[in-house]
XYZ file of C-alpha atoms in Angstrom:
193
model
C -28.215 98.790 -73.540
C -29.349 97.220 -76.819
C -27.786 100.111 -78.730
C -24.375 99.455 -77.159
C -24.597 95.773 -78.038
C -25.374 96.715 -81.650
C -22.463 99.204 -81.567
C -20.179 96.436 -80.256
C -21.225 93.950 -82.986
C -20.867 96.659 -85.604
C -17.322 97.624 -84.560
C -16.038 94.087 -84.019
C -17.523 92.229 -86.984
C -19.343 94.404 -89.521
C -16.945 97.350 -89.725
C -13.755 95.647 -88.511
C -11.033 98.261 -88.417
C -8.432 96.008 -90.087
C -10.422 93.896 -92.485
C -13.099 96.401 -93.563
C -11.452 99.804 -93.115
C -7.807 98.659 -93.698
C -6.470 100.640 -90.742
C -3.639 99.171 -88.673
C -2.281 96.917 -91.422
C 1.368 97.263 -90.344
C 0.985 95.565 -86.941
C -1.611 93.228 -88.447
C 0.957 91.817 -90.852
C 4.051 92.332 -88.697
C 3.032 91.009 -85.286
C 0.658 88.254 -86.397
C 3.207 85.453 -86.656
C 2.393 84.049 -83.206
C -0.928 83.993 -81.377
C 0.509 85.014 -77.998
C 2.309 88.013 -79.471
C -0.900 88.995 -81.292
C -2.796 88.833 -78.028
C -0.206 91.037 -76.330
C -0.304 93.571 -79.157
C -4.080 93.489 -79.074
C -4.109 94.158 -75.334
C -1.706 97.081 -75.772
C -3.797 98.526 -78.630
C -6.981 98.060 -76.570
C -5.529 99.961 -73.646
C -4.119 102.768 -75.779
C -7.258 102.995 -77.903
C -9.640 103.206 -74.950
C -7.577 105.783 -73.069
C -6.648 107.763 -76.206
C -10.247 107.975 -77.393
C -11.349 109.209 -74.001
C -8.654 111.863 -73.807
C -8.974 112.987 -77.415
C -12.779 113.227 -77.063
C -12.417 115.438 -74.003
C -9.747 117.579 -75.676
C -11.937 117.962 -78.756
C -15.088 118.898 -76.818
C -13.561 121.032 -74.065
C -10.457 122.596 -75.652
C -10.445 122.555 -79.432
C -14.133 123.358 -80.084
C -14.637 126.075 -77.413
C -11.452 127.900 -78.461
C -12.224 127.418 -82.179
C -9.013 125.421 -82.760
C -10.483 122.346 -84.473
C -7.795 122.693 -87.151
C -5.298 121.481 -84.485
C -7.202 118.194 -84.065
C -4.738 115.885 -85.775
C -1.658 117.353 -84.079
C -3.291 117.296 -80.632
C -4.535 113.740 -81.107
C -1.116 112.488 -82.240
C 0.561 114.096 -79.193
C -1.938 112.434 -76.820
C -1.505 109.052 -78.496
C 2.297 109.329 -78.451
C 2.329 110.114 -74.721
C 0.035 107.152 -73.984
C 2.147 104.770 -76.008
C 5.229 105.875 -74.110
C 3.384 105.124 -70.912
C 2.380 101.628 -72.122
C 5.957 100.999 -73.237
C 7.341 101.889 -69.818
C 4.734 99.725 -68.041
C 5.268 96.720 -70.325
C 9.043 96.966 -69.887
C 8.610 96.683 -66.118
C 5.669 94.242 -65.940
C 6.293 91.874 -68.858
C 9.795 92.113 -70.367
C 9.151 89.030 -72.539
C 6.120 90.634 -74.175
C 8.023 93.905 -74.484
C 10.801 92.074 -76.389
C 8.308 90.111 -78.489
C 6.493 93.253 -79.602
C 9.830 94.879 -80.448
C 9.588 97.755 -82.885
C 5.802 97.380 -83.271
C 5.078 98.768 -79.813
C 6.338 102.249 -80.674
C 4.513 101.883 -83.974
C 1.189 102.104 -82.062
C 1.993 105.796 -81.956
C 1.635 106.006 -85.743
C -0.949 103.230 -85.967
C -3.653 104.765 -88.072
C -6.158 102.529 -86.277
C -5.748 104.516 -83.033
C -5.832 107.924 -84.707
C -8.606 106.837 -87.074
C -10.921 105.743 -84.288
C -10.224 108.933 -82.309
C -11.261 110.973 -85.352
C -14.198 108.717 -86.278
C -15.943 109.069 -82.910
C -15.820 112.870 -83.394
C -17.137 112.614 -86.963
C -19.929 110.230 -85.944
C -20.847 112.677 -83.149
C -20.784 109.990 -80.460
C -21.071 111.003 -76.830
C -18.301 109.995 -74.405
C -19.797 106.616 -73.427
C -20.522 105.718 -77.059
C -16.960 106.762 -77.953
C -15.407 104.524 -75.293
C -17.642 101.578 -76.197
C -16.825 102.038 -79.884
C -13.071 102.317 -79.152
C -12.984 99.211 -76.992
C -15.124 97.288 -79.466
C -12.883 98.372 -82.318
C -9.801 97.277 -80.355
C -11.464 93.887 -79.687
C -12.172 93.573 -83.400
C -8.550 94.447 -84.135
C -7.364 91.824 -81.647
C -9.764 89.221 -83.003
C -8.577 89.786 -86.568
C -4.916 89.602 -85.472
C -5.377 86.441 -83.375
C -7.326 84.612 -86.088
C -4.752 85.683 -88.668
C -1.884 84.606 -86.370
C -3.541 81.201 -86.013
C -3.759 80.892 -89.774
C -0.120 81.919 -90.186
C 1.046 79.462 -87.527
C -0.782 76.698 -89.396
C 0.657 77.889 -92.729
C 4.179 77.659 -91.241
C 3.601 73.940 -90.734
C 1.993 73.432 -94.129
C 3.832 72.810 -97.350
C 3.178 75.896 -99.458
C 4.498 76.245 -103.028
C 7.777 78.161 -103.028
C 6.398 81.140 -104.930
C 3.696 81.707 -102.289
C 5.823 81.287 -99.136
C 6.004 84.149 -96.677
C 4.203 87.409 -97.401
C 2.343 86.265 -100.572
C 0.393 83.515 -98.789
C -0.108 85.806 -95.804
C -1.709 88.460 -98.049
C -3.883 85.872 -99.761
C -4.990 84.571 -96.367
C -5.701 88.122 -95.167
C -7.854 88.698 -98.242
C -9.847 85.517 -97.628
C -10.248 86.478 -93.972
C -11.493 89.930 -95.019
C -14.044 88.266 -97.324
C -15.176 86.059 -94.446
C -15.777 89.159 -92.288
C -17.702 90.731 -95.189
C -20.323 88.072 -94.521
C -21.281 90.120 -91.436
C -22.123 93.227 -93.479
C -25.765 94.062 -93.331
C -26.241 92.324 -89.943
C -26.479 95.663 -88.114
C -26.320 99.292 -89.171
C -25.265 102.306 -87.147
């Protein structure tokens, strides 16, 4: 149990997928203008990441490795992720049309979100078992959501603040993201996996 807590802390804070590994930057910058939209995107990424990691792990262990087709890993993983994103898109369209509209073009971008593919490949490279893979995937998604929500809060505050003209928009957002990444660097060395 202690190991899984350490794995959680490691994935959320120490090795944050956005701020330490720089994966998933497109939705991080694109959807993080409002906190509620960031939470919705984080929930969608969490669902896709947990399910995709489970399916890709099983495909890797029980299809690709036994049939010596590991070279097909990236293509197989992308197909699984694309199918799952389509499922999430259909569900969101029916359950929460407002969130579906708010996420806009970024929902289909989860398909090509390198965060999802990166975590699916990382759990294989780190030789995690299935439970460790799922815990790591969910923890990574929580870290992704945390970074997006904090960044969205910062951007909402910046929208109300008088910023010099030259820094308005993306420049101040990138500066803020850099400072946020440095803040998360303070967690490095807390735990090691």
